[in-house]
mmCIF file of C-alpha atoms in Angstrom:
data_model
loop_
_atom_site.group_PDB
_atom_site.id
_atom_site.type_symbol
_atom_site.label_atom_id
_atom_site.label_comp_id
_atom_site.label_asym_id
_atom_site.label_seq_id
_atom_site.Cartn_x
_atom_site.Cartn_y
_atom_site.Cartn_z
ATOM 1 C CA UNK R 1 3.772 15.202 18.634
ATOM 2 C CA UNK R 2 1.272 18.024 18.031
ATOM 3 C CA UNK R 3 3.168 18.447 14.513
ATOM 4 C CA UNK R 4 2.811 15.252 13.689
ATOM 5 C CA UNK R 5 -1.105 14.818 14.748
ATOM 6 C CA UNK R 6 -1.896 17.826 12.787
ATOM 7 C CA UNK R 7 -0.600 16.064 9.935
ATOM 8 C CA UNK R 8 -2.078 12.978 10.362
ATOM 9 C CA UNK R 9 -5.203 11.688 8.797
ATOM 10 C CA UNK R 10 -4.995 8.072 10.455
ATOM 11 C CA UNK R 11 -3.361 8.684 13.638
ATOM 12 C CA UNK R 12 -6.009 6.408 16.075
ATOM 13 C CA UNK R 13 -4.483 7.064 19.378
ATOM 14 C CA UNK R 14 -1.575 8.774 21.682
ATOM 15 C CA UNK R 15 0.042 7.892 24.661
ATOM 16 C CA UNK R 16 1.513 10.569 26.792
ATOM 17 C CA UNK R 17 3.210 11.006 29.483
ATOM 18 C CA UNK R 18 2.242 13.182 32.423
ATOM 19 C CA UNK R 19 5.899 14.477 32.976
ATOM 20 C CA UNK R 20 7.286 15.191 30.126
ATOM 21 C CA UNK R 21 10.003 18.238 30.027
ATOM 22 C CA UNK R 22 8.969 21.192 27.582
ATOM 23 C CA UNK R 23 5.389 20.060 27.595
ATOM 24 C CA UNK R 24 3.501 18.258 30.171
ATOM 25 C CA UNK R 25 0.736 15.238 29.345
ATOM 26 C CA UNK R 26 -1.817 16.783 30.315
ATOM 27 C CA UNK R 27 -1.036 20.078 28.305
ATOM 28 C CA UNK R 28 -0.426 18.448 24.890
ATOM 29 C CA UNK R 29 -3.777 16.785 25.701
ATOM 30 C CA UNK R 30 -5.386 20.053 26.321
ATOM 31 C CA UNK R 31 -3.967 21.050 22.572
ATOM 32 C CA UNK R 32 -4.195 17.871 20.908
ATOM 33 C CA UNK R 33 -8.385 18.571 21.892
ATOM 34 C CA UNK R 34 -8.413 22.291 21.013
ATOM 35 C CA UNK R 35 -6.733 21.486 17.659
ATOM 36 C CA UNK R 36 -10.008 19.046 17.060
ATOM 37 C CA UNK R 37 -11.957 22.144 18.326
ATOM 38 C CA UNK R 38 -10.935 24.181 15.358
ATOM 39 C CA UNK R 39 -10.946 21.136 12.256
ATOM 40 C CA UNK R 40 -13.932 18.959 13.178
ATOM 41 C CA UNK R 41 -13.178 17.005 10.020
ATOM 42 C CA UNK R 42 -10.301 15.716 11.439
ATOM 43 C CA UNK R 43 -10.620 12.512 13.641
ATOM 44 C CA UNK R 44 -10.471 12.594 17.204
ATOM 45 C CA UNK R 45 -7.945 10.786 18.632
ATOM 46 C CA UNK R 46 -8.443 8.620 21.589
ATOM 47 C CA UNK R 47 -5.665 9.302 24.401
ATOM 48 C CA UNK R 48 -4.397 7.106 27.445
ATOM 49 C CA UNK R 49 -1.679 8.589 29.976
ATOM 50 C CA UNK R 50 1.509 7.097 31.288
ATOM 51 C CA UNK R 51 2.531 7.797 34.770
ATOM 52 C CA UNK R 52 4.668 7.005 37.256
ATOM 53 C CA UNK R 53 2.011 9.147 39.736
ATOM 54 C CA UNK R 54 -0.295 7.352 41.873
ATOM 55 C CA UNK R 55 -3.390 7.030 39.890
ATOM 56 C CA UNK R 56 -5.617 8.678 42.679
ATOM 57 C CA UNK R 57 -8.971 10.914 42.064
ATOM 58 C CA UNK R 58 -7.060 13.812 41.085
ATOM 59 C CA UNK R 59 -5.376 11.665 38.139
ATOM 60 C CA UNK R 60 -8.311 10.216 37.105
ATOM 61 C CA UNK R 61 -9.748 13.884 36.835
ATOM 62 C CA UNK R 62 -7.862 15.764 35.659
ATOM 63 C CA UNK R 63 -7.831 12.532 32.088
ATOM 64 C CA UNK R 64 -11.390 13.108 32.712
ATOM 65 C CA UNK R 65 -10.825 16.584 31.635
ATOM 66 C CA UNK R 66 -9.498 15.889 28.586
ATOM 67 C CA UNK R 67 -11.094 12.599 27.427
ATOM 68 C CA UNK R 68 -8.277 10.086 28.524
ATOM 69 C CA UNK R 69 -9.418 6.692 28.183
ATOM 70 C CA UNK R 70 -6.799 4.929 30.184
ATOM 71 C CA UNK R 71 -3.416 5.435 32.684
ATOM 72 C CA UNK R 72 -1.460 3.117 32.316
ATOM 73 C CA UNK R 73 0.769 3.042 35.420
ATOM 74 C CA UNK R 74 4.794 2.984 35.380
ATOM 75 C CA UNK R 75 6.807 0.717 35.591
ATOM 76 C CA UNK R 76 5.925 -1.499 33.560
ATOM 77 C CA UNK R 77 7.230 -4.451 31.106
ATOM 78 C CA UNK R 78 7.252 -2.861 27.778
ATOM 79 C CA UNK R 79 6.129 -6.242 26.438
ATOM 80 C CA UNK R 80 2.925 -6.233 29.026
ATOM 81 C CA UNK R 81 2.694 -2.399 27.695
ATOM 82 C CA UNK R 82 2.670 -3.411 24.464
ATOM 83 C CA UNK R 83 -0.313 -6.013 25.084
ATOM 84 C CA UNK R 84 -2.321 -3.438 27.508
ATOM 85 C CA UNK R 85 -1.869 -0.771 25.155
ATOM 86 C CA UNK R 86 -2.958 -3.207 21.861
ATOM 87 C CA UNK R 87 -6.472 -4.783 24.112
ATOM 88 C CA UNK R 88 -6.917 -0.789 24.770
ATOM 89 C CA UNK R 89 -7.191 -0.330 21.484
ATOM 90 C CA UNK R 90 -8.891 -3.453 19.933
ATOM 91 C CA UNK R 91 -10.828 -4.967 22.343
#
């Protein structure tokens, strides 16, 4: 994902998960926002998490932390996803 961002001049927004196996959420978040750090000409991208975690204080934190927009909260229909994830985005 971070290969692919740095490469990407109209990349608009991620979603990651908080528990993913090499790489946690939050820690590709913490990248994808040094990587903007160091080229300033790139575009920042906006970022939402998916969890299956309770989305308590410390959730909301530590997205906070890193500019997260939104959590979206598993499970979930992927067609509701889909529609969440677009009104995100364009609404």
């Amino acid at each position: 994902a971070l290969k692919l961002l740095d490469n990407c001049d109209d990349c608009e927004a991620v979603v990651l998960d908080l528990a993913m196996p090499i790489m946690d959420g939050l820690t590709v978040a913490e990248e994808i926002r040094r990587n903007e750090e160091i080229h300033p000409d790139k575009r920042a991208v906006r970022m939402a998490f998916f969890t299956a975690r309770n989305i308590d204080g410390a959730v909301r934190r530590i997205g906070e932390r890193v500019g997260v927009e939104r959590i979206f909260r598993k499970p979930v229909d992927p067609l509701k996803l889909a529609a969440e994830i677009k009104e995100w985005l364009y609404v």
